[in-house]
Every structure is written in structure tokens, then in C-alpha cells.
JSON list of C-alpha atoms and ligand atoms in Angstrom, two decimals:
[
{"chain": "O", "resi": 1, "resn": "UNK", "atom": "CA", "xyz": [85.01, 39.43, -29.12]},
{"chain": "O", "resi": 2, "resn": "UNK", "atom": "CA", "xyz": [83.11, 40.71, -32.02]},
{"chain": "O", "resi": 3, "resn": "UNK", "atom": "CA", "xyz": [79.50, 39.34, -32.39]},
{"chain": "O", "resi": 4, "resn": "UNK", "atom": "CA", "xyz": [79.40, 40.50, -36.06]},
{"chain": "O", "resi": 5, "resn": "UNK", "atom": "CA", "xyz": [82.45, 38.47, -37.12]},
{"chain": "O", "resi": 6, "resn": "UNK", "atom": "CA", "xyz": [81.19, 34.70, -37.38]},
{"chain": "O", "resi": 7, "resn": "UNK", "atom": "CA", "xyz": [79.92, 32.03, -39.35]},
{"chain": "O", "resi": 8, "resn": "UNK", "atom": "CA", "xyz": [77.19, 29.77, -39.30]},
{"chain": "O", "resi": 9, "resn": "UNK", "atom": "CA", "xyz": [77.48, 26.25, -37.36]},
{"chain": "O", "resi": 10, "resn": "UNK", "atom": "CA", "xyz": [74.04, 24.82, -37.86]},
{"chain": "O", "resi": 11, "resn": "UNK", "atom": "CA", "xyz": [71.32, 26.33, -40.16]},
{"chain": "O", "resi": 12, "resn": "UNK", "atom": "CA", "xyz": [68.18, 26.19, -39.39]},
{"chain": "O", "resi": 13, "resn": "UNK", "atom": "CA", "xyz": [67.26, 23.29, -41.05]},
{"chain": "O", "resi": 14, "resn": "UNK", "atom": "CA", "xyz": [69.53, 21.12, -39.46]},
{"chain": "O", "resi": 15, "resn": "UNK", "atom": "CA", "xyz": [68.63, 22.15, -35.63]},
{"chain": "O", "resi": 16, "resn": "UNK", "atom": "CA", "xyz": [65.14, 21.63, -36.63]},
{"chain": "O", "resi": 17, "resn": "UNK", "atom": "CA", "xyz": [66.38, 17.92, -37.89]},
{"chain": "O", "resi": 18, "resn": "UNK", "atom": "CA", "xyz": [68.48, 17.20, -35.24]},
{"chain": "O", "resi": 19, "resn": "UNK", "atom": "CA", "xyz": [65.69, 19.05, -32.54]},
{"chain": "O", "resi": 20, "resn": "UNK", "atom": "CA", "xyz": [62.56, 16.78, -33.92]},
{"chain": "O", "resi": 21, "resn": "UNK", "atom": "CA", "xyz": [65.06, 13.66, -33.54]},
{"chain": "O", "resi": 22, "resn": "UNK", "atom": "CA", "xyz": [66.03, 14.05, -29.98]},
{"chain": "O", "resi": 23, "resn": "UNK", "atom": "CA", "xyz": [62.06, 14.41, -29.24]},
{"chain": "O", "resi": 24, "resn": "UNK", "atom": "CA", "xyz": [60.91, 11.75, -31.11]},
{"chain": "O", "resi": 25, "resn": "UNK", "atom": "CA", "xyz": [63.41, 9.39, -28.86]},
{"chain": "O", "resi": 26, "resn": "UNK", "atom": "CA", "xyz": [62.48, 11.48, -25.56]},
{"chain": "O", "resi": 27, "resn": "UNK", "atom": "CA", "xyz": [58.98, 10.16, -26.85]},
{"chain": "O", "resi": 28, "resn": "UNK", "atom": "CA", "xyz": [59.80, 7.24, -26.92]},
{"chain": "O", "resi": 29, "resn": "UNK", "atom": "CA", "xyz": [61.80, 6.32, -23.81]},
{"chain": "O", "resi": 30, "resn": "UNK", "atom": "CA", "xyz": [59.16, 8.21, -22.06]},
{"chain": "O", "resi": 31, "resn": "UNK", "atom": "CA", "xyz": [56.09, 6.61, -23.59]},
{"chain": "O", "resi": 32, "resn": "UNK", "atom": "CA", "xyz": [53.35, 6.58, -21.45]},
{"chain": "O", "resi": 33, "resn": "UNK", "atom": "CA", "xyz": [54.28, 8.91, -19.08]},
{"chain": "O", "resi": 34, "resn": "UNK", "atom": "CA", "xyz": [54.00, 12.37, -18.07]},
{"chain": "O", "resi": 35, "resn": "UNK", "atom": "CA", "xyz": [57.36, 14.40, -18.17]},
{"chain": "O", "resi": 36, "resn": "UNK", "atom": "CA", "xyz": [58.20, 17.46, -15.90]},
{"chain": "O", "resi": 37, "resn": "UNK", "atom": "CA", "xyz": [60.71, 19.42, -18.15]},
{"chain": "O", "resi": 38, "resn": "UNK", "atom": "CA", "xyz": [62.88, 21.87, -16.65]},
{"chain": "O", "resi": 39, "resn": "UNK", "atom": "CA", "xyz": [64.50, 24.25, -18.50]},
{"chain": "O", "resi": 40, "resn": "UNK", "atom": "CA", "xyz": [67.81, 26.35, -17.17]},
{"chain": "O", "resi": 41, "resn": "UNK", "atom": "CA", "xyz": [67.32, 30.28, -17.97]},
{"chain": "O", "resi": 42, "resn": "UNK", "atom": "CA", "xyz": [67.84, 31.93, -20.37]},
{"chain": "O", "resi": 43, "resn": "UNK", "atom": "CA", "xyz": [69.60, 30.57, -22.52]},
{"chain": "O", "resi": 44, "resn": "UNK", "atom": "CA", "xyz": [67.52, 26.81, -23.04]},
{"chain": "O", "resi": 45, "resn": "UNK", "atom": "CA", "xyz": [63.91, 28.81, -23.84]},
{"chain": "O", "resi": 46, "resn": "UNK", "atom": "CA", "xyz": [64.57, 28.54, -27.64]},
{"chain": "O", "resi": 47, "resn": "UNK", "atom": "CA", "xyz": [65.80, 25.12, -27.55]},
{"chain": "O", "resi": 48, "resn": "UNK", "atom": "CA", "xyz": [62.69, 23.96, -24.83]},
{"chain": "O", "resi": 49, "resn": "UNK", "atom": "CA", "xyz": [59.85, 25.47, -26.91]},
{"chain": "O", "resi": 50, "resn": "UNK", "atom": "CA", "xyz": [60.74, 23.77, -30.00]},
{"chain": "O", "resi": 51, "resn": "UNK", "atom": "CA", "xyz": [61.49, 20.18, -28.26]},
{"chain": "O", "resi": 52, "resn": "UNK", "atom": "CA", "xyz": [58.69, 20.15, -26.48]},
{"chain": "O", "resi": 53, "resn": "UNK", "atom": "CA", "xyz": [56.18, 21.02, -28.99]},
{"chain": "O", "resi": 54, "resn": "UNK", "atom": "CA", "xyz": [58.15, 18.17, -31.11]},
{"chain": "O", "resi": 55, "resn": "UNK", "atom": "CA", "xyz": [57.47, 15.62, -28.27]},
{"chain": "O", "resi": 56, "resn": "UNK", "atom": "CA", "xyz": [54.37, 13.25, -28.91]},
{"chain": "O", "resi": 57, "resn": "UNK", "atom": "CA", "xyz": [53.90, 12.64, -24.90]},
{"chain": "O", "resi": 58, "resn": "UNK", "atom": "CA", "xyz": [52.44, 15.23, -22.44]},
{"chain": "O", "resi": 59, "resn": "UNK", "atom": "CA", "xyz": [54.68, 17.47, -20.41]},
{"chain": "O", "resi": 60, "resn": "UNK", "atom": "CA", "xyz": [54.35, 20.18, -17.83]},
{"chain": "O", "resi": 61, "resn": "UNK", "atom": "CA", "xyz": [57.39, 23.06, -18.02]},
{"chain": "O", "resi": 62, "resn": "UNK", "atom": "CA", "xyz": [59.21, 25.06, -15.00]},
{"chain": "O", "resi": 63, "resn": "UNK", "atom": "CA", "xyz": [62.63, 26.67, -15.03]},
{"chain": "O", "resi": 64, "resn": "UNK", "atom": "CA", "xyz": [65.80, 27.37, -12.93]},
{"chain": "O", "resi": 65, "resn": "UNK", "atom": "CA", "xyz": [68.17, 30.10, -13.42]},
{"chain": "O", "resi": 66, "resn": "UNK", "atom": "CA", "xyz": [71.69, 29.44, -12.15]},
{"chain": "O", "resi": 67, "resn": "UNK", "atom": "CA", "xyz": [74.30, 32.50, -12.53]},
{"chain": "O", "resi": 68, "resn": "UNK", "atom": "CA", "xyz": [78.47, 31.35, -12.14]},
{"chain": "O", "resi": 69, "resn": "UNK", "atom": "CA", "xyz": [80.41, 34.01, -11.08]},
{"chain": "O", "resi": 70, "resn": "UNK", "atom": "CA", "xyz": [84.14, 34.84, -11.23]},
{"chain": "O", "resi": 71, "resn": "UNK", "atom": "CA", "xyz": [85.06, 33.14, -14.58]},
{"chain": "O", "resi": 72, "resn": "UNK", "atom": "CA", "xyz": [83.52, 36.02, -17.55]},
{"chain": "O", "resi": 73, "resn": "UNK", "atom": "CA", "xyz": [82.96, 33.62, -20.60]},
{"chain": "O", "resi": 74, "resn": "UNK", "atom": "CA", "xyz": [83.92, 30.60, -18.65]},
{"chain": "O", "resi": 75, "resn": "UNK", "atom": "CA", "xyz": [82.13, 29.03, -16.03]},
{"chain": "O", "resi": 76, "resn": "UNK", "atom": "CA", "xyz": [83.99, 30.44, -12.69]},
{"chain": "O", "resi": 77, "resn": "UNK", "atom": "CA", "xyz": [84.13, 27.85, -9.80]},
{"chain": "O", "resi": 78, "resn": "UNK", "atom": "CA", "xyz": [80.89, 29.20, -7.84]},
{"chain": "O", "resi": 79, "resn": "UNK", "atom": "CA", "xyz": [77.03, 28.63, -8.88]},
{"chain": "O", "resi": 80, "resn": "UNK", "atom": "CA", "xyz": [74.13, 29.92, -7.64]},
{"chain": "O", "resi": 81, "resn": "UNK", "atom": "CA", "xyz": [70.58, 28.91, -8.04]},
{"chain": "O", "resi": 82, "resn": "UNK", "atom": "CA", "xyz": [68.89, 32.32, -8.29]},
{"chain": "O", "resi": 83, "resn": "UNK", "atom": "CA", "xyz": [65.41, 31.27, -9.42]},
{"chain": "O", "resi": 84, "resn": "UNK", "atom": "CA", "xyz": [63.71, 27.79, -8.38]},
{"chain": "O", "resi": 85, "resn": "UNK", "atom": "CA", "xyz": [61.56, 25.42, -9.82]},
{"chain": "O", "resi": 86, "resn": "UNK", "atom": "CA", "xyz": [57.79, 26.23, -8.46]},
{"chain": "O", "resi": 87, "resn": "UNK", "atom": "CA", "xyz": [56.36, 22.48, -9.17]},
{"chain": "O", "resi": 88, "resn": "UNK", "atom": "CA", "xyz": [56.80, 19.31, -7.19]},
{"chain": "O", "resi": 89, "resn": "UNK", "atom": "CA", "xyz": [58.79, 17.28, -8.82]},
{"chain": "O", "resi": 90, "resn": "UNK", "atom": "CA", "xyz": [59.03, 14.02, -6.06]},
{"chain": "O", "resi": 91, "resn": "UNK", "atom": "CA", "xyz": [58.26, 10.84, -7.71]},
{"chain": "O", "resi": 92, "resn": "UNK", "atom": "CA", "xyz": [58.08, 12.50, -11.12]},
{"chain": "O", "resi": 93, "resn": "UNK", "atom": "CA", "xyz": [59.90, 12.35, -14.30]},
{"chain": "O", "resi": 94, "resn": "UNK", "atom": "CA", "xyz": [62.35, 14.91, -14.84]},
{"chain": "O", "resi": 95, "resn": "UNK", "atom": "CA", "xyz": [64.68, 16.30, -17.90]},
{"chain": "O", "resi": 96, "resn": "UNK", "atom": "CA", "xyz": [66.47, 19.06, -17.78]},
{"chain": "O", "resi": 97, "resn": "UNK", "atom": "CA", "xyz": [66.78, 21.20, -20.72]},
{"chain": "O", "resi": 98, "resn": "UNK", "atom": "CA", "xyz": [70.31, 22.91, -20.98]},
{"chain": "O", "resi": 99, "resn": "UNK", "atom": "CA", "xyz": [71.96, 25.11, -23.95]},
{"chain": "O", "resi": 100, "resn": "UNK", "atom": "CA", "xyz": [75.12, 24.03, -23.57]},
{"chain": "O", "resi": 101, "resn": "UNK", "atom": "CA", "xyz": [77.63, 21.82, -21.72]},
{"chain": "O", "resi": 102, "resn": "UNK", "atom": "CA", "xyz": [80.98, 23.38, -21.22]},
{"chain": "O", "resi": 103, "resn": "UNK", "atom": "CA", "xyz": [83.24, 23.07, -17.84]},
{"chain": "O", "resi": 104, "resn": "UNK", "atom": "CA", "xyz": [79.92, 21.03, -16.40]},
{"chain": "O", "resi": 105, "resn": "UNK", "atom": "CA", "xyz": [79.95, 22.61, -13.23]},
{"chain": "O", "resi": 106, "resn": "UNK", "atom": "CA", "xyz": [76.05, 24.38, -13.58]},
{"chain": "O", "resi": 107, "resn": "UNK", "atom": "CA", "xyz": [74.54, 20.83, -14.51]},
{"chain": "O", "resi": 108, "resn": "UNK", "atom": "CA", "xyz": [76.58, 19.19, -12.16]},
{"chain": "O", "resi": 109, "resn": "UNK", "atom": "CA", "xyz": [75.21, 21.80, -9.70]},
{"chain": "O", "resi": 110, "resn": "UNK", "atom": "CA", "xyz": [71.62, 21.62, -10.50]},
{"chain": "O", "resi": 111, "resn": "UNK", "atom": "CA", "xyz": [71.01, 17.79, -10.68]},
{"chain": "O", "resi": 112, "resn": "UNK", "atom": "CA", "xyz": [72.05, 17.46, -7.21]},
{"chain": "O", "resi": 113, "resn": "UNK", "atom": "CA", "xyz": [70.10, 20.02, -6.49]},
{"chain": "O", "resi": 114, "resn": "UNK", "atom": "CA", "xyz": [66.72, 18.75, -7.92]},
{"chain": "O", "resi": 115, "resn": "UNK", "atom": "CA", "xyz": [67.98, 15.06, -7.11]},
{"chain": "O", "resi": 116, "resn": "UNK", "atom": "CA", "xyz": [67.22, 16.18, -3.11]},
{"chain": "O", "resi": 117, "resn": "UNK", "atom": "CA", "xyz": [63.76, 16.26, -4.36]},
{"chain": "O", "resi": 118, "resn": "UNK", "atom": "CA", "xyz": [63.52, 12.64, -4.86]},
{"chain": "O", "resi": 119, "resn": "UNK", "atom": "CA", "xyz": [62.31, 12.75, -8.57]},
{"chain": "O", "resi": 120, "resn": "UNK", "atom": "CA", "xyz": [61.70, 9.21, -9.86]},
{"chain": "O", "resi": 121, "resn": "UNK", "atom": "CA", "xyz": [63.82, 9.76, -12.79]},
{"chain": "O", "resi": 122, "resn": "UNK", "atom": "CA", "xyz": [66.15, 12.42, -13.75]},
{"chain": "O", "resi": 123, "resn": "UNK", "atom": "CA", "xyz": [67.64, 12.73, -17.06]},
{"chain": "O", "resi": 124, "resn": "UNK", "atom": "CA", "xyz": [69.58, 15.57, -19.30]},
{"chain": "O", "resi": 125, "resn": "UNK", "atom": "CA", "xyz": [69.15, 16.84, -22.88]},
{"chain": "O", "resi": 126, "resn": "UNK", "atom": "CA", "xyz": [71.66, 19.40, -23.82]},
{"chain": "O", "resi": 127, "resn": "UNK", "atom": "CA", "xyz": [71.77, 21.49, -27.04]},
{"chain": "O", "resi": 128, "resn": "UNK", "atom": "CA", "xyz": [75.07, 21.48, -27.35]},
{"chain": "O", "resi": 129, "resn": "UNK", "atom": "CA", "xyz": [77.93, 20.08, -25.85]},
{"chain": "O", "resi": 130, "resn": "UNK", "atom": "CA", "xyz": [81.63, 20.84, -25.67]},
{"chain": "O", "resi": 131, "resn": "UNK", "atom": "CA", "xyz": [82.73, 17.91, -25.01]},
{"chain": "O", "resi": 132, "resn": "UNK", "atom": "CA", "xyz": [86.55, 18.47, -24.21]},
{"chain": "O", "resi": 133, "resn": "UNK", "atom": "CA", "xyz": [86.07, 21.62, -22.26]},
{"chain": "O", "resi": 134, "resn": "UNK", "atom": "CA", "xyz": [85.33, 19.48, -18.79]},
{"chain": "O", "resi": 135, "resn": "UNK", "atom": "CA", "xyz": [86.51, 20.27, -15.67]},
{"chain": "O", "resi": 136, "resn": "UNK", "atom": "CA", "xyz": [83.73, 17.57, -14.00]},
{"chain": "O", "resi": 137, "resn": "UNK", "atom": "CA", "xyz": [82.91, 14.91, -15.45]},
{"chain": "O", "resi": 138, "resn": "UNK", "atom": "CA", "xyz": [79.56, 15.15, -16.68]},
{"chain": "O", "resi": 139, "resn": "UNK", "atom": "CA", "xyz": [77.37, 13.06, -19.43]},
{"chain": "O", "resi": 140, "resn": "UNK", "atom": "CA", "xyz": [74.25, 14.16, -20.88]},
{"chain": "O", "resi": 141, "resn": "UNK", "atom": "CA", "xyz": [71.47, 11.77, -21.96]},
{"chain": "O", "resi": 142, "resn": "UNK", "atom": "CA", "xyz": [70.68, 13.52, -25.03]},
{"chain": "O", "resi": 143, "resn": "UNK", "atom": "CA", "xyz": [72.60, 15.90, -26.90]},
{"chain": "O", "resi": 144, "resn": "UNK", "atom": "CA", "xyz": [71.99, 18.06, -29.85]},
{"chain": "O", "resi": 145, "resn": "UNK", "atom": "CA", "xyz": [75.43, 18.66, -31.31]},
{"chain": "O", "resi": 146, "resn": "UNK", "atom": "CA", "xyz": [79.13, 18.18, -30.34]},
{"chain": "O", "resi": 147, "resn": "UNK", "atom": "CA", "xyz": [81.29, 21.02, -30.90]},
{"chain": "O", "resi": 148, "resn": "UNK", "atom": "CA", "xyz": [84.86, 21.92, -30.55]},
{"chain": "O", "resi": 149, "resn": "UNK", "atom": "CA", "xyz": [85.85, 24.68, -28.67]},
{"chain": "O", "resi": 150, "resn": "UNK", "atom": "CA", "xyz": [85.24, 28.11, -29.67]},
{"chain": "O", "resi": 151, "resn": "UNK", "atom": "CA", "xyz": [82.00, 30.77, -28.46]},
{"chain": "O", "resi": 152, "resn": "UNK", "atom": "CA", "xyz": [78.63, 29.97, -30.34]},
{"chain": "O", "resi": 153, "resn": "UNK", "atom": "CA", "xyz": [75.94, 32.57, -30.32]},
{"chain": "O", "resi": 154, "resn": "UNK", "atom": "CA", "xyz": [72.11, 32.39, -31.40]},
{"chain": "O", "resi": 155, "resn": "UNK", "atom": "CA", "xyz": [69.51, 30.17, -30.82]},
{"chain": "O", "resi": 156, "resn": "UNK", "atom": "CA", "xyz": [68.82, 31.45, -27.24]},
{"chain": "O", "resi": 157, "resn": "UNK", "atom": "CA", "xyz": [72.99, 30.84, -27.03]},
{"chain": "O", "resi": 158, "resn": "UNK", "atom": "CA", "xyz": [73.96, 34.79, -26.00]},
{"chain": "O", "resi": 159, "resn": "UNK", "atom": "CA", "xyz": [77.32, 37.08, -25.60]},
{"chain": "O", "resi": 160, "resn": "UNK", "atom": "CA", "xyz": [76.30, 39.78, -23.26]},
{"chain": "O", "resi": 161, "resn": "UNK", "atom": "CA", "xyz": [72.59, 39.02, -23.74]},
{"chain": "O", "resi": 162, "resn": "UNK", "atom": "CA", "xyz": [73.04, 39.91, -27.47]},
{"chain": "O", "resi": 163, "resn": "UNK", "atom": "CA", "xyz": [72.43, 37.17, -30.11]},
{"chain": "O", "resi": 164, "resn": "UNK", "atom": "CA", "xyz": [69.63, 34.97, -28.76]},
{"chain": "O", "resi": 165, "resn": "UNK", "atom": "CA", "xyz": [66.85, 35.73, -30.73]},
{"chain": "O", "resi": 166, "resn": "UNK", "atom": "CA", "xyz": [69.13, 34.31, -34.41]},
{"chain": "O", "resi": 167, "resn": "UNK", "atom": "CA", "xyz": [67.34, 31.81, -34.99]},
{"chain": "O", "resi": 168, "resn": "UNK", "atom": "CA", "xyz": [70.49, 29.58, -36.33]},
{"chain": "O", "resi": 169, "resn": "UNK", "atom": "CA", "xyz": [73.55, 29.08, -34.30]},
{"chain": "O", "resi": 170, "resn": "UNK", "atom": "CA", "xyz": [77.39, 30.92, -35.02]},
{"chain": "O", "resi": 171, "resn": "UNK", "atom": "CA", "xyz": [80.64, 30.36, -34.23]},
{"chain": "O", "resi": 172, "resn": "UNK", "atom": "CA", "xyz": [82.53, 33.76, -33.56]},
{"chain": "O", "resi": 173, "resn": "UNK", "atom": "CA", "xyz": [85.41, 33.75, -35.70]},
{"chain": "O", "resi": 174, "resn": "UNK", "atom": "CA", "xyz": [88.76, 34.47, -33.47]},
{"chain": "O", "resi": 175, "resn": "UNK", "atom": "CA", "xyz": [90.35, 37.66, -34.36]},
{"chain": "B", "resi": 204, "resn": "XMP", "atom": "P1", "xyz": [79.34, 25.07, -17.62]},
{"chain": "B", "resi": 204, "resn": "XMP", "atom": "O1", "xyz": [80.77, 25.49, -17.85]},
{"chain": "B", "resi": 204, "resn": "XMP", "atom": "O2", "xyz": [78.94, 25.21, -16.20]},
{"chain": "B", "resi": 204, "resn": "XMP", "atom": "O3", "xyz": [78.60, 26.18, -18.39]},
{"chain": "B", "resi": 204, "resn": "XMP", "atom": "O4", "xyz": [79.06, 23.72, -18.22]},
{"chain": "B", "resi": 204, "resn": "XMP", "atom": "C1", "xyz": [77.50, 26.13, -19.12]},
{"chain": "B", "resi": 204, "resn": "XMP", "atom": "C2", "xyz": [77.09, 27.57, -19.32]},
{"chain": "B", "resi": 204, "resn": "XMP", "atom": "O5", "xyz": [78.18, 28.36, -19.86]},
{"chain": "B", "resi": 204, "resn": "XMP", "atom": "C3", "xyz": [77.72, 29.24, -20.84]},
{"chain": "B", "resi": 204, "resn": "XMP", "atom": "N1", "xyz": [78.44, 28.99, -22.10]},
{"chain": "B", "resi": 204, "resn": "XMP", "atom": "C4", "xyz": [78.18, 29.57, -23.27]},
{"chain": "B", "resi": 204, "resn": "XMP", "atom": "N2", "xyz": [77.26, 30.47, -23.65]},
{"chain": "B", "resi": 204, "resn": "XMP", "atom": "N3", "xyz": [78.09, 30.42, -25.85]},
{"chain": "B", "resi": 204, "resn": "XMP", "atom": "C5", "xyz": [77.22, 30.89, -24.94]},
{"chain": "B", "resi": 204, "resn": "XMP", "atom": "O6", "xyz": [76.38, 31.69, -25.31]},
{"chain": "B", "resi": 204, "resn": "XMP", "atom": "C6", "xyz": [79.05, 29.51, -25.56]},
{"chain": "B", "resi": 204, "resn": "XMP", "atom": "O7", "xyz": [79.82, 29.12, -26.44]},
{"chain": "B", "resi": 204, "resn": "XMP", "atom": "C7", "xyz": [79.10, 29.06, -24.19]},
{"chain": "B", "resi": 204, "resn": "XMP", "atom": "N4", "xyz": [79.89, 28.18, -23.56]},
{"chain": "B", "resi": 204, "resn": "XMP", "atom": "C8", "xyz": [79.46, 28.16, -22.27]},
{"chain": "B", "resi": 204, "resn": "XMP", "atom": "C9", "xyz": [76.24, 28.99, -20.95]},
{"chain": "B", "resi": 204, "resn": "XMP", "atom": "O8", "xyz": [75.61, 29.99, -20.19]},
{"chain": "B", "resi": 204, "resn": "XMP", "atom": "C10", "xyz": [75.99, 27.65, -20.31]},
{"chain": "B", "resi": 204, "resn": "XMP", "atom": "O9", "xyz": [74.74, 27.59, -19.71]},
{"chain": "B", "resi": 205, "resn": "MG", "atom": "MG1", "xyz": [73.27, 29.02, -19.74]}
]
């Protein structure tokens, strides 16, 4: 794959559109209360610091890292947490803060993980989601974009941690 041969999928513009419209009805289904947003490293830090500073209720931020082995681009069958969240989240409100949804396995993975912590709530917001590349059923709550299949870069979204600081997202055109 060749990192210089793509096209833009979603100018800036538009993820800043789309970005202050999924906060606005976080806001709002969480008025009044205090969310603990947890974002999944690396690739949700772009995504996380421009929802949350979109939101209009308070929040407090931690973050998980989860590496999948065995499957290159794809998500192999075996995930690991390799970095906790440091905060107590038991009785809180929590939303996890993904770049993308592919096979589903890593969210699938983490939300029973932090549902052992007895959060009050638990919900999902994923950038991106592609939708038909399941192998576990999995829903988000909120969701940037659907996409088709194919590898996006930028926007935090990397191929071999190159990419991630483009501030719009690309589809890498197949050769
Ligand atoms: P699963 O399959 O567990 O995987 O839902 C989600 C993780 O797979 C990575 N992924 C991508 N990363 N461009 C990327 O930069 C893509 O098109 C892509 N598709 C999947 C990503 O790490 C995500 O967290
Ligand atoms: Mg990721």
C-alpha cells in the first residue's frame, strides 16, 4: 500500500460539521451530567480533542490502548489491553471514543472490559464505521461517518504510524 496514492474522503470542513453535530447531541443526552470519556490510543486523540472541546457539558478524559495481533491491517482474533484507564469509573457515565469500527472485535473487547467496572452508563461514539466489515456484531451509539470498505488514513487514522497528523481523512486508492 502506498500512502501517497489517495484521495480525500472528508475535508476538513465536513468532519468539523459532522464532529460539532455528534457533540451537540452527546450534550444533550447527557445534560446535566458529568461524562468520563475514554478514548482508545492512538488513533481516537484527534477525533477526542475536537469532540470534547465541542461538548457544552463537563467531562473528565482517560485512555486505553488495546493492540490485536496476528491479522496486519485487519483486526487478528486476539486483543490485548496494554494500557488501562487510571480513573474510577463505577457509577459514572462513560463513552468511549473510537476511530474506527471495522471487524468489532477491540470495542467488543473493551466494553466488557470497562462494563466489570460497573459504570452507570456506557455508551460508544465512533469516527468512523465500516459497517459491513463485521465479524461481531457490534453497534455504536454515535457515529461520525459510514464508509465502505477500503484503508482511510489521517485524522489520527494511521498506516504504520504514518498519516495521523493530516488533518482531513483519505482513502488509499488500490493499486
Ligand atoms: P476492529 O476490527 O477490532 O478494529 O473493529 C478497529 C481497529 O482497526 C484499525 N483499522 C484501521 N486503521 N485505517 C486505519 O488507520 C483503517 O481503514 C482501519 N480499519 C481498521 C484501527 O486501529 C481500529 O482501531
Ligand atoms: Mg485503533
Amino acid at each position: 500500500m502506498d500512502i501517497m496514492q489517495r484521495e480525500i474522503l472528508f475535508p476538513r470542513d465536513e468532519i468539523q460539521r459532522r464532529v460539532r453535530e455528534l457533540a451537540a447531541q452527546i450534550s444533550n443526552d447527557y445534560s446535566g451530567h458529568e461524562l468520563i470519556v475514554i478514548g482508545v490510543l492512538k488513533g481516537a486523540f484527534i477525533f477526542m480533542a475536537d469532540l470534547i472541546r465541542a461538548l457544552s457539558i463537563p467531562c473528565r478524559v482517560d485512555f486505553v490502548r488495546i493492540a490485536s495481533y496476528g491479522g496486519g491491517q485487519e483486526s487478528g482474533g486476539r486483543t490485548v489491553l496494554t494500557k488501562d484507564i487510571e480513573t474510577s469509573i463505577r457509577g459514572r457515565d462513560i463513552l468511549v471514543v473510537e476511530d474506527i469500527i471495522d471487524s468489532g472485535l477491540t470495542l467488543t473487547y473493551l466494553v466488557d472490559w470497562l462494563k466489570e467496572r460497573n459504570p452507570q452508563s456506557l455508551k460508544v461514539c465512533a469516527f468512523l464505521d465500516k459497517r459491513r466489515r463485521r465479524k461481531v456484531s457490534f453497534e455504536a451509539d454515535y457515529v461520525g461517518f459510514t464508509i465502505d470498505d477500503g484503508f482511510v488514513i489521517g485524522y489520527g487514522l494511521d498506516f504504520n504510524e504514518q498519516a495521523r497528523f493530516l488533518p482531513e481523512v483519505y482513502i488509499i486508492k488500490q493499486q
